[in-house]
Coordinates of N, CA and C and ligand atoms in Angstrom, one line a residue:
X288 N 0.8 -1.2 0.0 CA 0.0 0.0 0.0 C 0.9 1.3 0.0
X289 N 0.5 2.2 -0.8 CA 1.2 3.5 -0.9 C 0.6 4.4 0.2
X290 N 1.5 4.9 1.0 CA 1.0 5.8 2.1 C 0.6 7.2 1.5
X291 N -0.5 7.7 1.9 CA -0.9 9.0 1.3 C 0.1 10.1 1.7
X292 N 0.3 11.1 0.9 CA 1.3 12.1 1.0 C 0.7 13.5 0.7
X293 N 0.8 14.4 1.6 CA 0.3 15.7 1.4 C 1.5 16.7 1.5
X294 N 1.8 17.4 0.4 CA 2.9 18.3 0.4 C 2.5 19.8 0.1
X295 N 3.0 20.7 0.9 CA 2.7 22.1 0.7 C 3.8 22.8 0.0
X296 N 3.6 23.5 -1.1 CA 4.6 24.3 -1.8 C 4.3 25.8 -1.6
X297 N 5.1 26.4 -0.8 CA 4.8 27.8 -0.4 C 5.2 28.8 -1.5
X298 N 6.0 28.3 -2.5 CA 6.5 29.2 -3.5 C 7.2 30.4 -3.0
X299 N 7.1 31.6 -3.6 CA 7.8 32.7 -3.1 C 6.8 33.6 -2.3
X300 N 6.2 32.9 -1.3 CA 5.2 33.5 -0.4 C 5.7 33.3 1.0
X301 N 5.1 33.9 2.0 CA 5.4 33.9 3.4 C 6.6 34.8 3.6
X302 N 6.7 35.4 4.9 CA 7.9 36.1 5.3 C 8.5 35.3 6.5
X303 N 9.5 35.9 7.1 CA 10.1 35.1 8.2 C 9.2 34.7 9.3
X304 N 8.4 35.7 9.8 CA 7.5 35.3 10.9 C 6.3 34.4 10.4
X305 N 5.8 34.7 9.3 CA 4.6 33.9 8.9 C 5.0 32.5 8.5
X306 N 6.3 32.3 8.1 CA 6.8 31.0 7.8 C 6.8 30.1 9.0
X307 N 7.3 30.7 10.1 CA 7.4 29.9 11.4 C 6.0 29.7 11.9
X308 N 5.1 30.7 11.8 CA 3.8 30.5 12.4 C 3.0 29.5 11.6
X309 N 3.1 29.5 10.3 CA 2.5 28.5 9.4 C 3.0 27.1 9.7
X310 N 4.3 27.0 9.8 CA 4.9 25.7 10.1 C 4.4 25.1 11.4
X311 N 4.4 26.0 12.5 CA 4.0 25.6 13.8 C 2.5 25.2 13.8
X312 N 1.7 26.0 13.1 CA 0.3 25.7 13.0 C 0.0 24.3 12.4
X313 N 0.8 24.0 11.3 CA 0.6 22.7 10.6 C 1.1 21.6 11.5
X314 N 2.3 21.8 12.2 CA 2.8 20.8 13.0 C 1.9 20.5 14.2
X315 N 1.4 21.5 14.8 CA 0.5 21.3 16.0 C -0.8 20.6 15.6
X316 N -1.3 21.1 14.5 CA -2.6 20.6 14.1 C -2.6 19.2 13.5
X317 N -1.4 18.7 13.1 CA -1.4 17.4 12.4 C -0.6 16.3 13.2
X318 N -0.3 16.7 14.5 CA 0.5 15.7 15.2 C -0.2 14.3 15.2
X319 N -1.5 14.3 15.4 CA -2.2 13.0 15.5 C -2.1 12.2 14.2
X320 N -2.3 12.9 13.0 CA -2.3 12.3 11.7 C -1.0 12.0 11.1
X321 N -0.1 13.0 11.2 CA 1.1 12.9 10.5 C 2.0 11.7 11.0
X322 N 2.6 11.0 10.2 CA 3.4 9.9 10.6 C 2.6 8.6 10.8
X323 N 1.3 8.8 11.1 CA 0.5 7.6 11.4 C -0.2 7.1 10.0
X324 N -1.0 8.1 9.5 CA -1.7 7.7 8.3 C -1.4 8.4 7.1
X325 N -0.6 9.4 7.2 CA -0.3 10.2 6.0 C 1.1 10.9 6.2
X326 N 1.9 11.0 5.2 CA 3.2 11.7 5.2 C 2.9 13.2 4.9
X327 N 3.5 14.1 5.6 CA 3.2 15.5 5.4 C 4.6 16.2 5.2
X328 N 4.7 17.0 4.2 CA 5.9 17.8 4.0 C 5.5 19.2 3.6
X329 N 6.4 20.2 4.0 CA 6.2 21.6 3.6 C 7.4 22.1 2.9
X330 N 7.3 22.9 1.9 CA 8.4 23.4 1.1 C 8.4 24.9 1.2
X331 N 9.1 25.5 2.2 CA 9.2 27.0 2.2 C 10.3 27.5 1.3
X332 N 10.3 28.8 1.1 CA 11.4 29.4 0.4 C 12.8 29.1 1.1
X333 N 13.8 29.0 0.3 CA 15.2 28.7 0.9 C 15.5 29.4 2.2
X334 N 15.3 30.7 2.2 CA 15.8 31.5 3.3 C 15.1 31.2 4.6
X335 N 13.9 30.5 4.5 CA 13.2 30.2 5.8 C 13.3 28.7 6.1
X336 N 14.1 27.9 5.4 CA 14.2 26.5 5.6 C 14.6 26.2 7.0
X337 N 15.7 26.9 7.5 CA 16.2 26.5 8.8 C 15.2 26.8 9.9
X338 N 14.6 28.0 9.8 CA 13.7 28.3 10.9 C 12.4 27.4 10.9
X339 N 12.0 27.0 9.7 CA 10.9 26.1 9.6 C 11.3 24.7 10.1
X340 N 12.5 24.3 9.8 CA 12.9 23.0 10.2 C 13.0 22.9 11.8
X341 N 13.4 24.1 12.4 CA 13.4 24.1 13.8 C 12.0 24.1 14.4
X342 N 11.1 24.8 13.7 CA 9.7 25.0 14.2 C 9.0 23.6 14.1
X343 N 9.3 22.7 13.3 CA 8.6 21.5 13.2 C 9.4 20.3 13.7
X344 N 10.5 20.6 14.4 CA 11.5 19.5 14.8 C 10.9 18.5 15.7
X345 N 9.9 18.8 16.5 CA 9.3 17.8 17.4 C 8.1 17.2 16.8
X346 N 7.9 17.4 15.5 CA 6.7 16.8 14.8 C 7.1 15.8 13.8
X347 N 6.2 15.2 13.1 CA 6.5 14.3 12.0 C 6.5 15.0 10.6
X348 N 6.4 16.3 10.6 CA 6.4 17.0 9.4 C 7.8 17.0 8.8
X349 N 7.9 16.7 7.5 CA 9.2 16.8 6.8 C 9.2 18.1 6.1
X350 N 10.5 18.6 5.8 CA 10.6 19.8 5.1 C 11.4 19.6 3.8
X351 N 10.9 20.3 2.8 CA 11.6 20.1 1.5 C 11.9 21.5 0.9
X352 N 12.9 21.5 0.0 CA 13.2 22.7 -0.7 C 12.5 22.7 -2.1
X353 N 12.4 23.9 -2.6 CA 11.6 24.1 -3.9 C 12.5 23.8 -5.1
X354 N 13.8 23.7 -4.9 CA 14.7 23.6 -6.0 C 16.1 23.2 -5.4
X355 N 17.0 22.8 -6.3 CA 18.4 22.5 -5.9 C 19.2 22.7 -7.1
X356 N 20.5 22.9 -6.9 CA 21.4 22.9 -8.1 C 22.2 21.5 -8.1
X357 N 22.6 21.1 -9.3 CA 23.2 19.8 -9.4 C 24.7 19.7 -9.0
X358 N 25.3 20.8 -9.0 CA 26.8 20.8 -8.7 C 26.9 20.8 -7.1
X359 N 27.9 20.2 -6.7 CA 28.1 20.1 -5.2 C 28.6 21.3 -4.5
X360 N 29.6 22.0 -5.2 CA 30.2 23.2 -4.6 C 30.9 24.0 -5.7
X361 N 31.3 25.2 -5.4 CA 32.1 25.9 -6.4 C 31.5 27.2 -6.8
X362 N 32.0 27.7 -8.0 CA 31.6 29.0 -8.5 C 30.3 29.0 -9.2
X363 N 29.2 28.9 -8.5 CA 27.9 28.9 -9.0 C 27.0 29.9 -8.2
X364 N 27.3 31.1 -8.4 CA 26.7 32.2 -7.6 C 25.2 32.1 -7.6
X365 N 24.7 32.1 -6.3 CA 23.3 32.1 -6.1 C 22.7 30.7 -6.0
X366 N 23.5 29.7 -6.3 CA 22.9 28.3 -6.2 C 23.0 27.6 -4.9
X367 N 22.3 26.6 -4.7 CA 22.2 25.8 -3.4 C 22.4 24.4 -3.7
X368 N 23.3 23.7 -3.0 CA 23.6 22.3 -3.4 C 22.8 21.3 -2.5
X369 N 22.8 20.1 -2.9 CA 22.1 19.0 -2.1 C 22.7 18.9 -0.7
X370 N 24.0 19.0 -0.6 CA 24.6 18.8 0.8 C 24.3 20.0 1.7
X371 N 24.1 21.2 1.1 CA 23.7 22.3 1.9 C 22.3 22.0 2.5
X372 N 21.4 21.5 1.6 CA 20.0 21.2 2.0 C 20.0 20.1 3.0
X373 N 20.7 19.0 2.7 CA 20.8 17.8 3.6 C 21.3 18.3 4.9
X374 N 22.4 19.1 4.9 CA 23.1 19.5 6.1 C 22.2 20.3 7.1
X375 N 21.2 20.9 6.6 CA 20.3 21.6 7.6 C 19.1 20.8 7.9
X376 N 18.9 19.6 7.4 CA 17.8 18.8 7.8 C 16.7 18.7 6.8
X377 N 16.9 19.1 5.5 CA 15.9 18.9 4.5 C 15.7 17.5 4.1
X378 N 14.5 17.1 3.8 CA 14.3 15.7 3.4 C 13.9 15.6 1.9
X379 N 13.0 16.5 1.5 CA 12.6 16.4 0.1 C 13.1 17.6 -0.7
X380 N 12.9 17.5 -2.1 CA 13.2 18.7 -2.9 C 12.3 18.5 -4.2
X381 N 11.7 19.6 -4.5 CA 10.9 19.6 -5.8 C 11.9 19.7 -7.0
X382 N 11.6 18.9 -8.0 CA 12.5 19.0 -9.2 C 11.5 19.3 -10.4
X383 N 11.8 20.3 -11.2 CA 11.0 20.5 -12.4 C 9.6 21.0 -12.2
X384 N 9.4 21.8 -11.1 CA 8.1 22.4 -10.9 C 7.8 23.2 -12.1
X385 N 6.5 23.3 -12.5 CA 6.1 24.0 -13.7 C 6.6 25.4 -13.8
X386 N 6.7 26.1 -12.6 CA 7.2 27.5 -12.7 C 8.7 27.5 -12.9
X387 N 9.4 26.5 -12.5 CA 10.8 26.5 -12.9 C 10.9 26.2 -14.4
X388 N 10.1 25.3 -14.9 CA 10.1 25.0 -16.3 C 9.7 26.2 -17.2
X389 N 8.5 26.8 -16.8 CA 7.9 27.7 -17.8 C 8.2 29.2 -17.5
X390 N 8.6 29.5 -16.2 CA 9.0 30.9 -15.9 C 10.5 31.0 -16.0
X391 N 11.2 30.0 -15.4 CA 12.7 30.1 -15.3 C 13.4 29.4 -16.5
X392 N 12.6 28.7 -17.3 CA 13.2 28.1 -18.5 C 13.9 26.8 -18.3
X393 N 13.7 26.1 -17.3 CA 14.4 24.8 -17.1 C 13.9 23.7 -18.0
X394 N 14.8 23.0 -18.6 CA 14.4 21.9 -19.5 C 14.6 20.6 -18.8
X395 N 14.2 19.5 -19.6 CA 14.3 18.2 -19.0 C 15.7 17.7 -18.6
X396 N 16.7 18.2 -19.4 CA 18.0 17.7 -19.1 C 18.5 18.3 -17.7
X397 N 18.2 19.6 -17.5 CA 18.6 20.2 -16.2 C 17.8 19.6 -15.1
X398 N 16.5 19.3 -15.3 CA 15.7 18.7 -14.3 C 16.3 17.3 -13.9
X399 N 16.7 16.6 -14.9 CA 17.3 15.2 -14.7 C 18.6 15.3 -13.8
X400 N 19.4 16.4 -14.2 CA 20.7 16.5 -13.4 C 20.4 16.9 -11.9
X401 N 19.4 17.7 -11.7 CA 19.0 18.1 -10.4 C 18.4 16.9 -9.6
X402 N 17.6 16.1 -10.3 CA 17.0 14.9 -9.6 C 18.1 13.9 -9.3
X403 N 19.0 13.7 -10.2 CA 20.1 12.7 -10.0 C 21.0 13.2 -8.8
X404 N 21.3 14.5 -8.8 CA 22.1 15.0 -7.7 C 21.4 14.9 -6.4
X405 N 20.1 15.1 -6.4 CA 19.3 15.1 -5.2 C 19.3 13.7 -4.6
X406 N 19.1 12.7 -5.4 CA 19.2 11.3 -4.9 C 20.6 11.0 -4.4
X407 N 21.6 11.4 -5.2 CA 23.0 11.1 -4.8 C 23.3 11.8 -3.5
X408 N 22.7 12.9 -3.2 CA 22.9 13.6 -1.9 C 22.0 13.2 -0.8
X409 N 21.2 12.2 -1.0 CA 20.4 11.7 0.1 C 19.1 12.4 0.3
X410 N 18.7 13.2 -0.7 CA 17.4 13.9 -0.6 C 16.3 13.1 -1.4
X411 N 15.1 13.3 -1.1 CA 14.0 12.6 -1.8 C 13.3 13.6 -2.8
X412 N 13.6 13.4 -4.1 CA 13.1 14.3 -5.1 C 11.6 14.1 -5.4
X413 N 10.9 15.2 -5.6 CA 9.5 15.1 -6.1 C 9.5 15.7 -7.5
X414 N 9.4 14.8 -8.5 CA 9.5 15.2 -9.9 C 8.2 15.6 -10.4
X415 N 8.1 16.9 -10.8 CA 6.8 17.5 -11.2 C 6.8 17.5 -12.8
X416 N 5.6 17.0 -13.2 CA 5.4 16.8 -14.7 C 4.0 17.4 -15.0
X417 N 3.8 17.8 -16.3 CA 2.4 18.2 -16.6 C 2.4 19.1 -17.9
X418 N 1.3 19.1 -18.5 CA 1.1 19.7 -19.8 C 0.5 21.1 -19.7
X419 N 0.8 22.0 -20.6 CA 0.2 23.3 -20.8 C -1.2 23.1 -21.3
X420 N -2.0 24.2 -21.2 CA -3.4 24.2 -21.7 C -3.3 23.9 -23.2
X421 N -2.4 24.6 -23.9 CA -2.4 24.4 -25.4 C -2.0 22.9 -25.7
X422 N -1.2 22.3 -24.9 CA -0.8 20.9 -25.2 C -1.9 20.0 -24.9
X423 N -2.7 20.3 -23.9 CA -3.9 19.4 -23.7 C -4.9 19.6 -24.8
X424 N -5.1 20.8 -25.3 CA -6.0 21.0 -26.4 C -5.5 20.3 -27.6
X425 N -4.2 20.3 -27.8 CA -3.7 19.6 -29.0 C -3.5 18.1 -28.8
X426 N -4.1 17.6 -27.7 CA -4.1 16.2 -27.3 C -2.7 15.6 -27.2
X427 N -1.8 16.5 -26.6 CA -0.4 16.1 -26.4 C -0.1 15.8 -25.0
X428 N -1.1 15.6 -24.1 CA -0.9 15.5 -22.7 C 0.1 14.3 -22.4
X429 N -0.3 13.1 -23.0 CA 0.5 11.9 -22.7 C 1.9 12.0 -23.3
X430 N 2.0 12.6 -24.4 CA 3.4 12.8 -25.0 C 4.3 13.7 -24.1
X431 N 3.7 14.8 -23.6 CA 4.5 15.7 -22.8 C 4.8 15.0 -21.5
X432 N 3.9 14.4 -20.8 CA 4.1 13.7 -19.6 C 5.2 12.6 -19.7
X433 N 5.0 11.9 -20.8 CA 6.0 10.8 -21.1 C 7.4 11.4 -21.2
X434 N 7.5 12.5 -21.9 CA 8.9 13.1 -22.1 C 9.4 13.6 -20.7
X435 N 8.6 14.2 -19.9 CA 9.0 14.7 -18.6 C 9.5 13.5 -17.8
X436 N 8.8 12.4 -17.8 CA 9.1 11.3 -17.0 C 10.4 10.6 -17.5
X437 N 10.3 10.3 -18.8 CA 11.5 9.5 -19.4 C 12.8 10.3 -19.2
X438 N 12.7 11.6 -19.6 CA 13.9 12.4 -19.5 C 14.3 12.8 -18.1
X439 N 13.3 13.0 -17.3 CA 13.5 13.4 -15.9 C 14.2 12.2 -15.1
X440 N 13.8 11.0 -15.5 CA 14.3 9.8 -14.8 C 15.4 9.1 -15.5
X441 N 16.0 9.8 -16.6 CA 17.0 9.1 -17.3 C 18.2 8.8 -16.4
X442 N 18.7 7.5 -16.5 CA 19.8 7.1 -15.8 C 19.5 6.7 -14.3
X443 N 18.2 6.8 -13.9 CA 17.8 6.4 -12.6 C 17.4 5.0 -12.6
X444 N 18.2 4.1 -12.0 CA 17.9 2.7 -11.9 C 16.8 2.4 -11.0
X445 N 16.3 1.2 -11.0 CA 15.2 0.8 -10.2 C 15.5 0.9 -8.7
X446 N 16.7 0.7 -8.3 CA 17.0 0.8 -6.9 C 16.9 2.2 -6.4
X447 N 17.0 3.2 -7.3 CA 16.9 4.6 -6.9 C 15.5 5.1 -7.0
X448 N 14.7 4.4 -7.8 CA 13.3 5.0 -8.0 C 12.5 5.1 -6.7
X449 N 12.9 4.2 -5.8 CA 12.1 4.3 -4.5 C 12.3 5.6 -3.8
X450 N 13.3 6.4 -4.1 CA 13.5 7.7 -3.5 C 12.6 8.8 -4.2
X451 N 12.0 8.4 -5.3 CA 11.3 9.4 -6.1 C 9.8 9.4 -5.9
X452 N 9.3 10.6 -5.8 CA 7.8 10.8 -5.8 C 7.5 11.5 -7.1
X453 N 6.5 11.2 -7.8 CA 6.1 11.9 -9.0 C 4.9 12.8 -8.7
X454 N 4.9 14.1 -9.2 CA 3.7 14.9 -9.0 C 3.2 15.3 -10.4
X455 N 2.0 14.9 -10.7 CA 1.3 15.3 -12.0 C 0.6 16.6 -11.7
X456 N 1.1 17.7 -12.4 CA 0.5 19.0 -12.2 C 0.2 19.6 -13.5
X457 N -1.0 19.5 -14.0 CA -1.3 20.2 -15.3 C -1.1 21.7 -15.1
X458 N -0.4 22.3 -16.0 CA 0.0 23.7 -15.8 C -1.2 24.6 -15.8
X459 N -2.2 24.2 -16.6 CA -3.4 25.0 -16.6 C -4.2 25.0 -15.3
X460 N -3.9 24.1 -14.5 CA -4.7 24.0 -13.2 C -3.9 24.6 -12.0
X461 N -2.7 25.0 -12.3 CA -1.9 25.6 -11.1 C -2.2 27.0 -10.9
X462 N -2.7 27.3 -9.7 CA -3.0 28.7 -9.3 C -4.1 29.3 -10.1
X463 N -4.9 28.5 -10.8 CA -6.0 29.1 -11.6 C -7.4 28.9 -11.1
X464 N -7.5 28.0 -10.1 CA -8.8 27.6 -9.6 C -9.4 26.5 -10.4
X465 N -8.8 26.2 -11.6 CA -9.3 25.2 -12.5 C -8.7 23.8 -12.1
X466 N -9.3 23.0 -11.3 CA -8.7 21.7 -10.9 C -9.1 20.8 -12.0
X467 N -8.1 19.8 -12.3 CA -8.5 18.7 -13.2 C -9.6 17.9 -12.5
X468 N -10.5 17.4 -13.3 CA -11.6 16.6 -12.7 C -10.9 15.3 -12.2
X469 N -11.5 14.6 -11.2 CA -10.8 13.4 -10.7 C -10.6 12.4 -11.8
X470 N -11.5 12.3 -12.8 CA -11.3 11.4 -13.9 C -10.2 11.8 -14.8
X471 N -10.1 13.1 -15.1 CA -9.0 13.6 -15.9 C -7.6 13.3 -15.2
X472 N -7.6 13.6 -13.9 CA -6.3 13.3 -13.2 C -6.0 11.9 -13.2
X473 N -7.0 11.0 -12.8 CA -6.8 9.6 -12.7 C -6.3 9.0 -14.1
X474 N -6.8 9.5 -15.2 CA -6.4 9.0 -16.5 C -4.9 9.2 -16.7
X475 N -4.4 10.4 -16.3 CA -3.0 10.7 -16.5 C -2.2 9.9 -15.5
X476 N -2.7 9.8 -14.2 CA -1.9 9.1 -13.2 C -1.8 7.6 -13.6
X477 N -2.9 7.0 -14.2 CA -2.8 5.6 -14.6 C -1.8 5.5 -15.8
X478 N -1.8 6.5 -16.6 CA -0.8 6.5 -17.8 C 0.6 6.5 -17.2
X479 N 0.8 7.4 -16.2 CA 2.2 7.5 -15.6 C 2.6 6.1 -15.0
X480 N 1.6 5.5 -14.3 CA 2.0 4.2 -13.6 C 2.3 3.1 -14.7
X481 N 1.6 3.2 -15.7 CA 1.8 2.2 -16.8 C 3.2 2.4 -17.4
X482 N 3.5 3.7 -17.6 CA 4.8 4.1 -18.2 C 5.9 3.6 -17.2
X483 N 5.7 3.8 -15.9 CA 6.8 3.4 -15.0 C 6.9 1.8 -15.0
X484 N 5.8 1.1 -15.2 CA 5.9 -0.3 -15.3 C 6.7 -0.7 -16.6
X485 N 6.6 0.1 -17.6 CA 7.3 -0.2 -18.8 C 8.8 0.1 -18.7
X486 N 9.1 1.2 -18.0 CA 10.5 1.7 -17.8 C 11.2 0.8 -16.8
X487 N 10.4 0.4 -15.8 CA 11.0 -0.4 -14.7 C 10.3 -1.7 -14.7
X488 N 9.5 -2.0 -13.7 CA 8.6 -3.1 -13.7 C 7.4 -2.8 -12.9
X489 N 6.5 -3.8 -12.9 CA 5.2 -3.5 -12.2 C 5.3 -3.3 -10.7
X490 N 6.2 -4.0 -10.1 CA 6.4 -3.8 -8.7 C 6.9 -2.4 -8.4
X491 N 7.8 -1.9 -9.1 CA 8.3 -0.5 -8.9 C 7.3 0.5 -9.2
X492 N 6.5 0.2 -10.3 CA 5.4 1.2 -10.6 C 4.3 1.2 -9.5
X493 N 4.0 0.1 -9.0 CA 3.0 0.0 -7.9 C 3.5 0.7 -6.6
X494 N 4.8 0.7 -6.4 CA 5.3 1.2 -5.2 C 5.5 2.8 -5.2
X495 N 5.5 3.3 -6.4 CA 5.8 4.8 -6.6 C 4.6 5.6 -6.3
X496 N 4.8 6.6 -5.5 CA 3.7 7.5 -5.2 C 3.6 8.6 -6.3
X497 N 2.3 8.8 -6.7 CA 2.1 9.8 -7.7 C 1.1 10.8 -7.1
X498 N 1.5 12.0 -6.9 CA 0.7 13.1 -6.4 C 0.0 13.9 -7.5
X499 N -1.1 14.5 -7.1 CA -1.8 15.4 -8.1 C -1.6 16.8 -7.5
X500 N -1.3 17.8 -8.4 CA -1.3 19.2 -8.0 C -1.9 20.1 -9.0
X501 N -2.5 21.2 -8.5 CA -3.2 22.1 -9.4 C -4.5 22.5 -8.8
X502 N -4.6 23.6 -8.0 CA -5.8 24.1 -7.4 C -6.4 23.0 -6.5
X503 N -5.6 22.3 -5.7 CA -6.1 21.4 -4.7 C -6.6 22.2 -3.5
X504 N -7.8 21.9 -3.1 CA -8.5 22.6 -2.0 C -9.0 21.6 -1.0
X505 N -9.4 22.1 0.2 CA -10.1 21.1 1.2 C -11.3 20.4 0.5
X506 N -12.0 21.1 -0.3 CA -13.2 20.6 -0.8 C -13.1 19.6 -2.0
X507 N -11.9 19.5 -2.6 CA -11.8 18.5 -3.7 C -10.7 17.4 -3.4
X508 N -10.1 17.5 -2.3 CA -9.0 16.5 -2.0 C -9.6 15.1 -1.9
X509 N -10.6 14.9 -1.1 CA -11.1 13.5 -0.9 C -11.5 12.8 -2.2
X510 N -12.2 13.6 -3.1 CA -12.6 13.0 -4.3 C -11.4 12.6 -5.2
X511 N -10.4 13.6 -5.2 CA -9.2 13.3 -6.0 C -8.5 12.0 -5.4
X512 N -8.4 12.0 -4.1 CA -7.7 10.9 -3.4 C -8.4 9.5 -3.5
X513 N -9.7 9.6 -3.9 CA -10.5 8.3 -4.0 C -10.1 7.6 -5.3
X514 N -9.4 8.3 -6.2 CA -9.0 7.6 -7.4 C -7.9 6.7 -7.2
X515 N -7.9 5.5 -7.9 CA -6.9 4.5 -7.6 C -5.5 4.8 -7.7
X516 N -5.1 5.7 -8.6 CA -3.7 6.0 -8.8 C -3.3 7.4 -8.3
X517 N -4.2 8.0 -7.5 CA -3.8 9.3 -6.9 C -3.4 9.1 -5.5
X518 N -2.1 9.2 -5.2 CA -1.6 8.8 -3.8 C -1.4 10.0 -2.9
X519 N -1.7 11.2 -3.4 CA -1.4 12.3 -2.5 C -1.6 13.6 -3.3
X520 N -1.3 14.7 -2.7 CA -1.5 16.0 -3.3 C -0.3 17.0 -3.1
X521 N 0.0 17.8 -4.1 CA 1.0 18.8 -4.0 C 0.2 20.1 -4.0
X522 N 0.2 20.9 -2.9 CA -0.7 22.0 -2.7 C 0.0 23.3 -2.7
X523 N -0.4 24.3 -3.5 CA 0.2 25.6 -3.5 C -0.6 26.5 -2.6
X524 N -1.4 27.3 -3.2 CA -2.2 28.3 -2.5 C -2.8 27.9 -1.2
X525 N -3.5 26.7 -1.2 CA -4.2 26.3 0.0 C -3.3 25.8 1.1
X526 N -2.0 25.7 0.8 CA -1.1 25.3 1.9 C -0.6 26.5 2.7
X527 N -1.0 27.7 2.3 CA -0.6 28.9 3.0 C -1.6 29.3 4.1
X528 N -2.6 28.5 4.3 CA -3.6 28.7 5.4 C -3.6 27.5 6.2
X529 N -3.3 27.6 7.5 CA -3.2 26.4 8.4 C -4.4 25.6 8.3
X530 N -5.6 26.2 8.4 CA -6.8 25.4 8.5 C -7.1 24.7 7.2
X531 N -6.8 25.4 6.1 CA -7.0 24.7 4.8 C -6.1 23.5 4.6
X532 N -4.8 23.7 4.9 CA -3.9 22.6 4.7 C -4.2 21.5 5.6
X533 N -4.6 21.8 6.9 CA -4.9 20.7 7.8 C -6.1 20.0 7.3
X534 N -7.1 20.7 6.7 CA -8.3 20.0 6.2 C -7.9 19.1 5.0
X535 N -6.9 19.5 4.2 CA -6.4 18.7 3.1 C -5.7 17.5 3.6
X536 N -4.9 17.6 4.6 CA -4.2 16.5 5.2 C -5.3 15.5 5.7
X537 N -6.2 16.0 6.4 CA -7.3 15.2 7.0 C -8.0 14.4 5.8
X538 N -8.3 15.1 4.8 CA -9.0 14.5 3.6 C -8.2 13.5 2.9
X539 N -6.9 13.7 3.0 CA -5.9 12.8 2.3 C -5.8 11.4 2.9
X540 N -6.2 11.3 4.2 CA -6.0 10.1 4.9 C -6.9 9.0 4.4
Ligands
PGA624 P1 -1.8 25.6 -6.5 O1 -0.3 25.2 -6.8 O2 -2.3 24.6 -5.5 O3 -1.8 27.0 -6.0 O4 -2.6 25.4 -7.8 C1 0.2 23.9 -7.0 C2 1.6 23.9 -7.2 O5 2.1 24.8 -7.9 O6 2.4 23.0 -6.8

């Protein structure tokens, strides 16, 4: 059985005091659930990672970074390495989030380098994949998702796949209020699992968690999670309110 997983992506939101308050609120409110029935992670901006890690240290909440660079050290002004993240107690890292791909111009090759470095450095990458509105309209969803998965996981052997979580996030659903219907999401999740079975084997595909992201709210989580191949949620906007994120965690159980 794949354990449900709720992850909050705070993006470039929160400030130093609201980061700690939000983290404490989530940790306090989910003590009962987290660790028992659902895995919970939060991904604050880099500069608040340490204070958030301290704020949740006595809880089961894990902390992730929103990005990482693939080089270990050296002349890479502005970048952050896996060992820096690991060294302060980060567990997860998002790789290839749609805003990195479409706003910052990251391609599959760079995403693959980051994911490979993350696993090598002992972090658990969450590989984000998903199509644009225009690609969905052109019926290219499977083609785009296939490319993101195949190229994102290039060189990752089966023994390393267990470190990876996949997040299907249709770009048209992110921050727009337009959630994919449970059927639309399930269709792509099932496609991803079939693809993983082809690339690896059935056992590996069945063991891999596939999250849905894109306008997840307390009111649509349970229905999304009732689909056979949706194992959790990656939440942006609604993870910025303690009560909403707690309701999502509750609904994900
Ligand atoms: P959203 O963002 O929940 O605000 O749509 C999801 C994400 O970008 O991960």
